[in-house]
CSV table of C-alpha atoms in Angstrom, one decimal:
chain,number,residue,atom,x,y,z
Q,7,UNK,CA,0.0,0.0,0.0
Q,8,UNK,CA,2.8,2.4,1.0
Q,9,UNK,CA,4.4,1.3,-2.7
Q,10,UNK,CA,1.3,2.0,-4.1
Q,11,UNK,CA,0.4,5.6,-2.4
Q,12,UNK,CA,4.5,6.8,-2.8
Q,13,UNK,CA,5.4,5.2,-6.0
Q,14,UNK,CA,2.6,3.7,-8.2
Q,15,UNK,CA,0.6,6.9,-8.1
Q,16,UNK,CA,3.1,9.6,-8.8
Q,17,UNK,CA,4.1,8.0,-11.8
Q,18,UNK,CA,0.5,7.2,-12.9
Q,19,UNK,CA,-0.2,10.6,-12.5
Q,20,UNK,CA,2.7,12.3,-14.2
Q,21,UNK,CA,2.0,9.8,-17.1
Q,22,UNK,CA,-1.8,11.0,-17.1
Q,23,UNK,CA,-0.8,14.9,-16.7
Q,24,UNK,CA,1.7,14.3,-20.0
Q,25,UNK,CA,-1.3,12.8,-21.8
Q,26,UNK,CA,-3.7,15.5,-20.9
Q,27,UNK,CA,-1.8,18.1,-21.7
Q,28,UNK,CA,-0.6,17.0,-25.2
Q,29,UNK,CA,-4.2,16.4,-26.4
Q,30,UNK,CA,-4.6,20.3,-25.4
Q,31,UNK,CA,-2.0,20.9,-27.2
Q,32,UNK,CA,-2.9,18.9,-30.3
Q,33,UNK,CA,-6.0,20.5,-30.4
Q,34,UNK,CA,-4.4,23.9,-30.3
Q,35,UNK,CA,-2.0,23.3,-32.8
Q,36,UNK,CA,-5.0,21.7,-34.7
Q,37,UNK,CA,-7.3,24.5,-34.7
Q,38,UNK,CA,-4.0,26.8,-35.3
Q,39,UNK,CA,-4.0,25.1,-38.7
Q,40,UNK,CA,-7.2,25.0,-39.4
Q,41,UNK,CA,-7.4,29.0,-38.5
Q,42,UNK,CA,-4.7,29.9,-40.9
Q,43,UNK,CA,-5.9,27.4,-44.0
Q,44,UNK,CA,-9.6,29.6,-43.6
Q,45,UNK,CA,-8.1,32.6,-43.7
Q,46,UNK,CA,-5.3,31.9,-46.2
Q,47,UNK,CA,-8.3,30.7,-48.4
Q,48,UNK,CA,-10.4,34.1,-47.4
Q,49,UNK,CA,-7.0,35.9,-48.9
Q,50,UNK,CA,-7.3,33.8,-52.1
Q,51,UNK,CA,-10.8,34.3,-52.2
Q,52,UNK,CA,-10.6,38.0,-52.5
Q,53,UNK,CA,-7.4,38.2,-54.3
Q,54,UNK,CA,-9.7,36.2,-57.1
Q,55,UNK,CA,-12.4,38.3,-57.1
Q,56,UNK,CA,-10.0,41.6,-57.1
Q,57,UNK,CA,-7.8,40.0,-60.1
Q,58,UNK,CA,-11.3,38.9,-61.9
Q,59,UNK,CA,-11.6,40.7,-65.6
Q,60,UNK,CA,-15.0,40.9,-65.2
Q,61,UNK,CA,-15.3,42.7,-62.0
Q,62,UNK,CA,-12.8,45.6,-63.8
Q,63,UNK,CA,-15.2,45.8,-66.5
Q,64,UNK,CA,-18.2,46.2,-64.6
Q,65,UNK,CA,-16.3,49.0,-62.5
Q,66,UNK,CA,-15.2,50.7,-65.5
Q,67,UNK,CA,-18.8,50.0,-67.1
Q,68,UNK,CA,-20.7,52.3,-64.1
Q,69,UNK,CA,-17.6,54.5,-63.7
Q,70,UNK,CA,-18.1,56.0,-67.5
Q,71,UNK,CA,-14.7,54.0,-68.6
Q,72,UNK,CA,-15.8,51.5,-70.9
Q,73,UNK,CA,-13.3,51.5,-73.8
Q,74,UNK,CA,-15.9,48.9,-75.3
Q,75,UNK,CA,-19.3,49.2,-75.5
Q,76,UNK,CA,-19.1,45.2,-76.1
Q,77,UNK,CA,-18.2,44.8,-73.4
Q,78,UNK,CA,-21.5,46.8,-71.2
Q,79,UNK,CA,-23.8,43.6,-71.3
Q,80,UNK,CA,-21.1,42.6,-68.0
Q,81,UNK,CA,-23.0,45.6,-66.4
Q,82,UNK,CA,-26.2,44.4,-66.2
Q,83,UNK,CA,-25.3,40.9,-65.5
Q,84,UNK,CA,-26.2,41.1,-62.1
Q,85,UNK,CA,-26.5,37.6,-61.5
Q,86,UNK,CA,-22.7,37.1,-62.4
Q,87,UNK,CA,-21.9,39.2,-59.7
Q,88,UNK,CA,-24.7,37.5,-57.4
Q,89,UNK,CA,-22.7,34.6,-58.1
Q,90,UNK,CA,-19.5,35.7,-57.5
Q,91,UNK,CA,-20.3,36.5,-53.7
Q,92,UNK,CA,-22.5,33.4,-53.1
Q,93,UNK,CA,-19.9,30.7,-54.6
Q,94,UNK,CA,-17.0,31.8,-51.9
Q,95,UNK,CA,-19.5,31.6,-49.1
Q,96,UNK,CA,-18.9,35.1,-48.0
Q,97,UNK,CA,-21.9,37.7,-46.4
Q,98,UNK,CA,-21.2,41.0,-48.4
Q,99,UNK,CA,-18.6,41.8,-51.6
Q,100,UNK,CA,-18.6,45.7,-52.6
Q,101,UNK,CA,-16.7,47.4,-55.0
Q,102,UNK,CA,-15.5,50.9,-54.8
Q,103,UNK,CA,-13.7,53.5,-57.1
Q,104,UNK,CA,-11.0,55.3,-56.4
Q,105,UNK,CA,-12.9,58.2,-55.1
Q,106,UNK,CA,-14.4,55.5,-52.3
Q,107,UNK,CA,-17.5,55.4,-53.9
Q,108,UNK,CA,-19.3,51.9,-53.9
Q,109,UNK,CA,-20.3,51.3,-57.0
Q,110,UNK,CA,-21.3,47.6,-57.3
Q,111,UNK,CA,-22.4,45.3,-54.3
Q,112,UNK,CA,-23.9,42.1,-53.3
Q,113,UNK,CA,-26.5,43.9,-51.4
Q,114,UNK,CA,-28.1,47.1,-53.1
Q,115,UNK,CA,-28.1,49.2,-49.8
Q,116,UNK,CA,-24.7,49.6,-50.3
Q,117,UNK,CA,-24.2,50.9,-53.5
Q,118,UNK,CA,-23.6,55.0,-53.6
Q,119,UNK,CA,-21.7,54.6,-49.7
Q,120,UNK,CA,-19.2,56.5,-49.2
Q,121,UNK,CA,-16.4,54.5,-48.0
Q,122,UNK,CA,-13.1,56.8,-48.2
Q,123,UNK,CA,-12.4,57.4,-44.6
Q,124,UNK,CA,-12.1,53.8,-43.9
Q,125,UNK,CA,-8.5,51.8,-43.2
Q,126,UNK,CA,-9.3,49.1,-45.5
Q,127,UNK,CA,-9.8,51.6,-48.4
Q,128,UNK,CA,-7.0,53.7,-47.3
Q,129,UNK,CA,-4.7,50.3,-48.1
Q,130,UNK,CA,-5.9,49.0,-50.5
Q,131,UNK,CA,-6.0,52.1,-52.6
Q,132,UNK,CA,-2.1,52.4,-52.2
Q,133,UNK,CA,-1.9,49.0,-53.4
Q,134,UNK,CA,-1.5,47.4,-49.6
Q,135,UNK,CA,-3.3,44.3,-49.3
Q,136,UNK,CA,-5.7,44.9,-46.4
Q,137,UNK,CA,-7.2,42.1,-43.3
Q,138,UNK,CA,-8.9,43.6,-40.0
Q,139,UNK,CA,-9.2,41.9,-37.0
Q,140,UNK,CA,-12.6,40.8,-35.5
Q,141,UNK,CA,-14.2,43.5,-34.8
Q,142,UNK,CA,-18.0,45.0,-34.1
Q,143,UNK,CA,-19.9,46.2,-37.2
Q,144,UNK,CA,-20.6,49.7,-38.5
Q,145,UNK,CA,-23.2,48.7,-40.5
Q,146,UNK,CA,-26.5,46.5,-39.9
Q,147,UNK,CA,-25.2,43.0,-41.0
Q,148,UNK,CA,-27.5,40.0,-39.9
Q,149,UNK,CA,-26.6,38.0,-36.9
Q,150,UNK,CA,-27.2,34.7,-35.6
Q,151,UNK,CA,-30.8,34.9,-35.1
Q,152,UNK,CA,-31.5,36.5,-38.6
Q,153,UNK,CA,-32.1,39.8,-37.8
Q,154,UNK,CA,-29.7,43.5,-38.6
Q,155,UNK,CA,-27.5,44.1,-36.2
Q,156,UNK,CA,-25.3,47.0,-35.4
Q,157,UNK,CA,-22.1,45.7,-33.9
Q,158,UNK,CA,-22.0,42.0,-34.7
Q,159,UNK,CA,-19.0,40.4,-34.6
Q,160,UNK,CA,-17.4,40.8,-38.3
Q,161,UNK,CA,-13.8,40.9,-40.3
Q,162,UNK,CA,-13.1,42.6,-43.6
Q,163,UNK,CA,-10.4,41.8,-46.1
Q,164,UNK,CA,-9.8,44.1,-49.2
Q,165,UNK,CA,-7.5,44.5,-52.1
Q,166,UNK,CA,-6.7,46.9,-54.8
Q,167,UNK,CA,-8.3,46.7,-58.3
Q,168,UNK,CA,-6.0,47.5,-61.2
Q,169,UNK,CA,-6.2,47.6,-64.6
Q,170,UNK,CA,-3.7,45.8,-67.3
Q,171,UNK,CA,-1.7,48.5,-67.4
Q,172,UNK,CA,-0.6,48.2,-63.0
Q,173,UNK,CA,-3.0,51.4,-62.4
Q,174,UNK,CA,-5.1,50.7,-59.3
Q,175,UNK,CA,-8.9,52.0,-60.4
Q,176,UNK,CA,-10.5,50.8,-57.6
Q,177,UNK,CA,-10.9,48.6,-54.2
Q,178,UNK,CA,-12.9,45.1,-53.5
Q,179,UNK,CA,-13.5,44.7,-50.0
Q,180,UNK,CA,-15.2,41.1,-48.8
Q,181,UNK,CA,-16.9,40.9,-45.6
Q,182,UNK,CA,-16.5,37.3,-43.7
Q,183,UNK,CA,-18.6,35.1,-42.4
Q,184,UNK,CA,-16.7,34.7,-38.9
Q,185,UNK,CA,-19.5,32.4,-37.6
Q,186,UNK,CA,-17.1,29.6,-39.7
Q,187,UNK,CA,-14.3,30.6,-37.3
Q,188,UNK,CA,-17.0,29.3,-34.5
Q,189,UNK,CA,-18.0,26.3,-36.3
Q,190,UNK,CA,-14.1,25.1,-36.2
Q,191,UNK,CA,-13.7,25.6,-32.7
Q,192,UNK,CA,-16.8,23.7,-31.9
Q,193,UNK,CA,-15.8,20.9,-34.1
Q,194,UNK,CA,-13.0,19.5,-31.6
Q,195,UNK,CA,-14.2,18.1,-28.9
Q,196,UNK,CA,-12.4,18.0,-25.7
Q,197,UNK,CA,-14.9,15.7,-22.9
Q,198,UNK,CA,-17.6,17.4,-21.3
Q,199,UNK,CA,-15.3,20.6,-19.7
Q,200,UNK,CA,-12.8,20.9,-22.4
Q,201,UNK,CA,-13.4,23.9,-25.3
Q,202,UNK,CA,-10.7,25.8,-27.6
Q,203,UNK,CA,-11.6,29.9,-28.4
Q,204,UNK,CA,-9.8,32.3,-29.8
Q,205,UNK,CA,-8.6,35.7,-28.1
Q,206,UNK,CA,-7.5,38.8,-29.5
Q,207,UNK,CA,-4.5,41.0,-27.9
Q,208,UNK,CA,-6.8,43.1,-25.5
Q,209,UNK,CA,-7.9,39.6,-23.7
Q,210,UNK,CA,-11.3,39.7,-25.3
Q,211,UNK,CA,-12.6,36.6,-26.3
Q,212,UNK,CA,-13.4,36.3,-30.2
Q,213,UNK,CA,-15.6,33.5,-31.0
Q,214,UNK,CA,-18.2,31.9,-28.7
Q,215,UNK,CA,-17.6,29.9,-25.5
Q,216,UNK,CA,-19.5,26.5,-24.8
Q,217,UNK,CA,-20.7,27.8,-21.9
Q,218,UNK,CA,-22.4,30.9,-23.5
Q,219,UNK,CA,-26.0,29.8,-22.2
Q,220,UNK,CA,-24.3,29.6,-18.7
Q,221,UNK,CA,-23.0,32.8,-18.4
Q,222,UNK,CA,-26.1,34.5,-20.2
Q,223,UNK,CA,-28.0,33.1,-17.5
Q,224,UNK,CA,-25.6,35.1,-14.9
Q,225,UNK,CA,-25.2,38.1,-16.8
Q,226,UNK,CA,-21.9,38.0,-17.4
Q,227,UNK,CA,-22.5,38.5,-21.2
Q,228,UNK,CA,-25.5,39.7,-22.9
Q,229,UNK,CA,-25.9,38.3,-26.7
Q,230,UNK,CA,-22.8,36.3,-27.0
Q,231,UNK,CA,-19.1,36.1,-25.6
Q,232,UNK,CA,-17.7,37.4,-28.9
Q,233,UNK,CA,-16.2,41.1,-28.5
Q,234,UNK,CA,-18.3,41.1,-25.2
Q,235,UNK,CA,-16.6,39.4,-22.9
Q,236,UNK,CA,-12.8,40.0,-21.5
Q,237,UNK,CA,-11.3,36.6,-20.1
Q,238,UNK,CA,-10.5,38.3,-16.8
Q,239,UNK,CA,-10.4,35.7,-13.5
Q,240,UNK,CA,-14.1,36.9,-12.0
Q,241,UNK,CA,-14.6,39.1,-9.5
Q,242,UNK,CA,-11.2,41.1,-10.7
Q,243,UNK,CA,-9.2,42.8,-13.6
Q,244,UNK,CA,-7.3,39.8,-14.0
Q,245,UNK,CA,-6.9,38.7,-17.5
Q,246,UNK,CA,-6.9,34.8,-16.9
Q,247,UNK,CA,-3.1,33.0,-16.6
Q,248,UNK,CA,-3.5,31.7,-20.1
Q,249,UNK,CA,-4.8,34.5,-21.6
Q,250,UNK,CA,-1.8,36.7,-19.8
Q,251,UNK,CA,0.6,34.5,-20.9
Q,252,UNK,CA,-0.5,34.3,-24.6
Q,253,UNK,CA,-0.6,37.9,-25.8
Q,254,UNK,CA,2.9,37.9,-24.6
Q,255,UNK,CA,3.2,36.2,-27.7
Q,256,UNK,CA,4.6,32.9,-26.4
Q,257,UNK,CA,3.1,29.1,-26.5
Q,258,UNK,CA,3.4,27.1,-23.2
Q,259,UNK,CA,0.8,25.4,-20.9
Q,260,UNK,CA,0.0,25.2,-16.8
Q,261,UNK,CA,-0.6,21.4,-16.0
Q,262,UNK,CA,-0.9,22.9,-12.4
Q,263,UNK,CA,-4.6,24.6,-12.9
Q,264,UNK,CA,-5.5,27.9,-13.0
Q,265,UNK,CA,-9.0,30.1,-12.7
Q,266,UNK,CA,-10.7,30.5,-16.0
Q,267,UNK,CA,-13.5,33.1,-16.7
Q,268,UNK,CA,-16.4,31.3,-14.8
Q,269,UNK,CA,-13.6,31.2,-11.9
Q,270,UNK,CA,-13.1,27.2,-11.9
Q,271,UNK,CA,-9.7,25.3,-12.3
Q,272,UNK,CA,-8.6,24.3,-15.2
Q,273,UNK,CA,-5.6,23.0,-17.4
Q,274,UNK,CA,-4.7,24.9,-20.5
Q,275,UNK,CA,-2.7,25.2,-23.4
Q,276,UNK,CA,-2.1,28.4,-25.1
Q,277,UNK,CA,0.1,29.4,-28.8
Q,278,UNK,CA,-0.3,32.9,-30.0
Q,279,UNK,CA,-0.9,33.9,-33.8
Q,280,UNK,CA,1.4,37.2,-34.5
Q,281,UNK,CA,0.2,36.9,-38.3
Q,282,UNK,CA,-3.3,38.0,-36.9
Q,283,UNK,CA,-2.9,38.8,-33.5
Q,284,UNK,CA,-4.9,35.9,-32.6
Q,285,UNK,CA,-4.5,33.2,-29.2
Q,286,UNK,CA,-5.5,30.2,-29.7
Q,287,UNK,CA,-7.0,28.8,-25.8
Q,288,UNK,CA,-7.2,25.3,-25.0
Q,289,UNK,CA,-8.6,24.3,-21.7
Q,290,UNK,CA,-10.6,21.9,-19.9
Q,291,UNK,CA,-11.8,21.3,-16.0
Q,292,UNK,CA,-9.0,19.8,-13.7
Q,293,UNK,CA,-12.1,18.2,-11.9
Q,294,UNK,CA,-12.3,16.2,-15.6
Q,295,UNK,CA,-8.6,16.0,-16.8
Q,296,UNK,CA,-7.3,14.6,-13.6
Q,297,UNK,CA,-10.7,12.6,-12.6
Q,298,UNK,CA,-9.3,9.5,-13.4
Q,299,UNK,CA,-5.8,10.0,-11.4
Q,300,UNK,CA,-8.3,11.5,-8.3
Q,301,UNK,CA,-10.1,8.8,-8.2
Q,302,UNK,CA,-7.5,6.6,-7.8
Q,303,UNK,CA,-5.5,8.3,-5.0
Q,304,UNK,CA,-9.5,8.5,-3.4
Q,305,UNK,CA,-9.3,5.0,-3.7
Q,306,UNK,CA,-5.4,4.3,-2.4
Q,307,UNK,CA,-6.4,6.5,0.6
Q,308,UNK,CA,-9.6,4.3,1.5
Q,309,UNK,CA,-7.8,1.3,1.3
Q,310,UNK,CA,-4.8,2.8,3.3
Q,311,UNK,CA,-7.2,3.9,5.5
Q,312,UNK,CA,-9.1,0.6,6.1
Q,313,UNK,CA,-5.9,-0.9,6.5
Q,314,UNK,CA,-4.7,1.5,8.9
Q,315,UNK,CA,-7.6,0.9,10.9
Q,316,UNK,CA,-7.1,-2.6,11.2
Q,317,UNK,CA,-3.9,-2.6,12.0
Q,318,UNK,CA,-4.9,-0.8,15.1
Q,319,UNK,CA,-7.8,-2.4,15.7
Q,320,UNK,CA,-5.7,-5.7,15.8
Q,321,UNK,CA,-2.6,-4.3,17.3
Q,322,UNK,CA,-5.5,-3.4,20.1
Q,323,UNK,CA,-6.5,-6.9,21.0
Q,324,UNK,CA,-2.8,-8.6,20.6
Q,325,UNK,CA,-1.8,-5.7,23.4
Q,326,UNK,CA,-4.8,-6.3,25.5
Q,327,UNK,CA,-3.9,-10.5,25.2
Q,328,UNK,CA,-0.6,-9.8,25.9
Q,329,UNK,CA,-0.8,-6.8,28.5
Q,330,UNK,CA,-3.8,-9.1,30.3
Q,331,UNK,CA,-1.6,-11.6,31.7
Q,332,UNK,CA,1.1,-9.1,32.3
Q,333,UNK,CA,-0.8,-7.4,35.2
Q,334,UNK,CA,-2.2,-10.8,36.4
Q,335,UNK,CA,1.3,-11.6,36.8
Q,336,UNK,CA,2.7,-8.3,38.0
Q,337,UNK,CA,-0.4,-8.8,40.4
Q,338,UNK,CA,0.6,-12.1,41.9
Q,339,UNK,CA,3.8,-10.3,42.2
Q,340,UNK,CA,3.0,-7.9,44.1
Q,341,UNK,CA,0.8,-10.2,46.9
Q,342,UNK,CA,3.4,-12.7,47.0
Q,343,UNK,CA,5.7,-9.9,47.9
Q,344,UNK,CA,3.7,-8.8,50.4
Q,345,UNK,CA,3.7,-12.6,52.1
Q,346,UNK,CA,0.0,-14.1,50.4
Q,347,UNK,CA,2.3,-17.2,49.6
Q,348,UNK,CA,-0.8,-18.9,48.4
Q,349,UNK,CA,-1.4,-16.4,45.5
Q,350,UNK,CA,-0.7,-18.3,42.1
Q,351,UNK,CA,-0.6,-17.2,38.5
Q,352,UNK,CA,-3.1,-18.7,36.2
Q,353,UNK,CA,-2.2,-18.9,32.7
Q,354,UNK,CA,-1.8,-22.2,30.5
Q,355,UNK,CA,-0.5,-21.3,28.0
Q,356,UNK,CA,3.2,-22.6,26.8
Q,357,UNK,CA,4.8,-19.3,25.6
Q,358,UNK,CA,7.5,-16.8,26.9
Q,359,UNK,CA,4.5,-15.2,29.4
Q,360,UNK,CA,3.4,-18.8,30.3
Q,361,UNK,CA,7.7,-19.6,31.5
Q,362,UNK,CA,7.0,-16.4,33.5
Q,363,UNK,CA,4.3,-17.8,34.7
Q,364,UNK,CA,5.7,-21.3,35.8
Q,365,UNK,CA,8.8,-19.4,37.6
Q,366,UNK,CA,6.3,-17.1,39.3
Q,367,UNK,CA,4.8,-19.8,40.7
Q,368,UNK,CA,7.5,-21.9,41.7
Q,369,UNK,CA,8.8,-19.4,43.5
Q,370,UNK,CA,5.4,-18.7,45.6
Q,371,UNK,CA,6.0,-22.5,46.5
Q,372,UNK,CA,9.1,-22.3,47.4
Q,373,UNK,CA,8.3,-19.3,49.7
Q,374,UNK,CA,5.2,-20.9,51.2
Q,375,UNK,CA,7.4,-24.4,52.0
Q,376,UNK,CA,10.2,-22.4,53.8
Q,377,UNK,CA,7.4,-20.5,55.9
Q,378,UNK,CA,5.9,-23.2,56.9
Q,379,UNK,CA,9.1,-24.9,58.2
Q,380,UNK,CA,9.7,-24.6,61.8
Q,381,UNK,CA,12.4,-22.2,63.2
């Protein structure tokens, strides 16, 4: 048992730690790749639709630049450029002119916006390939539950339009659907505790946790955990261990357990993104993750602790069997010293207290013979 309680279960439980903490890391790294092949693909996707022919002639068409009239019956092929949003999966496409003008769009509302005091036109007209971060909407853009909404989590990417000759005539900008980004980090599944998010470099989470319902229920978010909610230990300013740790820009883990944002213990992995200022979190309960190894140190402990008590409980009656006799004899002792001559030990049994019986008896004999002898 003491082999068991001071060699058997460290080991098991460094071997189980190990374990548990290189399937948070696989599913980091996992969802690390998966991240950067969606967006590498989002990059195509608008490079593609910024590089298309047709998308130059329909700018050129509405801007009054049509060198041939051919080539007009792109303008009113609205159901090219329908298309050419729907196919890459993507919510809005718009296509300004150098003046920041949208002039074509995948939803009509935007056509005629002006658009030349944002970043992403600011880049791209220079010829810089532009990508936000996640961040809240400017615009009404439909959320999870279908309806506009002002401030829903959303990236754009955009990317300069130029013409054969190199000159840039205008600017495509895609807006994403980030909900995929939620879909991947859902798709791994980590037990019942376990979950992988990603953070940005404020602290704030980015995509939603599997706990949303939870923490709507106590208030600690209000439509989702998205933008809203800071991964800050509750109850303080704290950004979380992890989270701490992984906007420094490095990739570790704490096999040891730390508070997490509903303020229970868990292990976690972190690795940080600098190509989008991105964390990728991976975590799950140390209630789960070490279950296993606590059940069996419970379990070492109750059968120590059985064992320990029958030990004493045995040690208890082999003292009283042996400590019995002792005082009988210690006893007869006593009286025979005090000259009751007659006073004998009874005890039958042949072992080392039944010799010290025998010679405590003999000697009372011996003593009552010589007293009753005559002077």
């Amino acid at each position: 048992m003491i082999v068991l309680r001071l060699v058997v279960y460290p080991i098991t439980f460094q071997t189980i730690k190990e374990e548990i903490i290189k399937n948070l890391e696989v599913s980091a790294h996992k969802q690390t790749e998966l991240i950067t092949k969606w967006m590498e693909k989002c990059v195509s996707d608008v490079q593609r639709i910024a590089n298309n022919p047709i998308v130059l002639i329909a700018l050129k068409s509405v801007t009054g630049n049509v060198e041939h009239t051919e080539l007009l019956k792109y303008t009113s092929n609205a159901m090219y450029f329908d298309y050419l949003w729907r196919e890459q999966g993507h919510r809005e496409v718009f296509i300004a002119d150098r003046e920041g003008i949208v002039r074509l769009a995948s939803k009509q509302e935007l056509v005629g916006k002006n658009i030349s005091s944002k970043d992403y036109y600011h880049s791209s007209i220079k010829g810089v390939f532009y990508n936000s971060n996640i961040v809240p909407s400017d615009t009404p853009i439909e959320n999870e539950t279908g309806t506009q909404e002002i401030g829903f989590p959303t990236m754009l990417i955009s990317a300069p339009i130029k013409d054969i000759s190199g000159t840039i005539v205008g600017v495509t900008v895609v807006r994403m659907d980030v909900s995929e980004i939620n879909t991947m980090m859902q798709n791994i599944h980590l037990g019942k505790t376990g979950e992988t998010y990603i953070i940005n470099e404020k602290g704030y989470m980015l995509t939603e946790s599997r706990f949303a319902e939870d923490l709507k229920r106590l208030h600690s978010v209000e439509k989702r955990t998205a933008l809203e909610m800071k991964v800050v230990v509750p109850g303080t300013d704290n950004l979380t261990r992890g989270i701490s740790e992984c906007i420094k820009g490095s990739e570790g883990y704490d096999a040891d357990g730390y508070k997490d944002y509903r303020g229970v213990n868990v292990l976690g992995f972190w690795q940080w993104m600098p190509d989008y200022g991105w964390g990728v979190i991976a975590e799950i309960d140390v209630d789960e993750g070490y279950g296993i190894i606590y059940t069996l140190r419970d379990y070492i402990m109750l059968v120590f602790g059985l064992v320990s008590i029958g030990v004493i409980v045995i040690a208890f009656f082999l003292g009283k069997k042996i400590s019995t006799p002792i005082h009988h004899i210690a006893e007869v002792a006593r009286k025979v010293a005090s000259g009751d001559y007659n006073a004998r030990v009874v005890y039958n049994s042949n072992d080392e207290i039944g010799d010290l019986a025998s010679s405590i008896n003999k000697m009372a004999e011996n003593l009552e013979e010589k007293a009753k002898k005559p002077e």
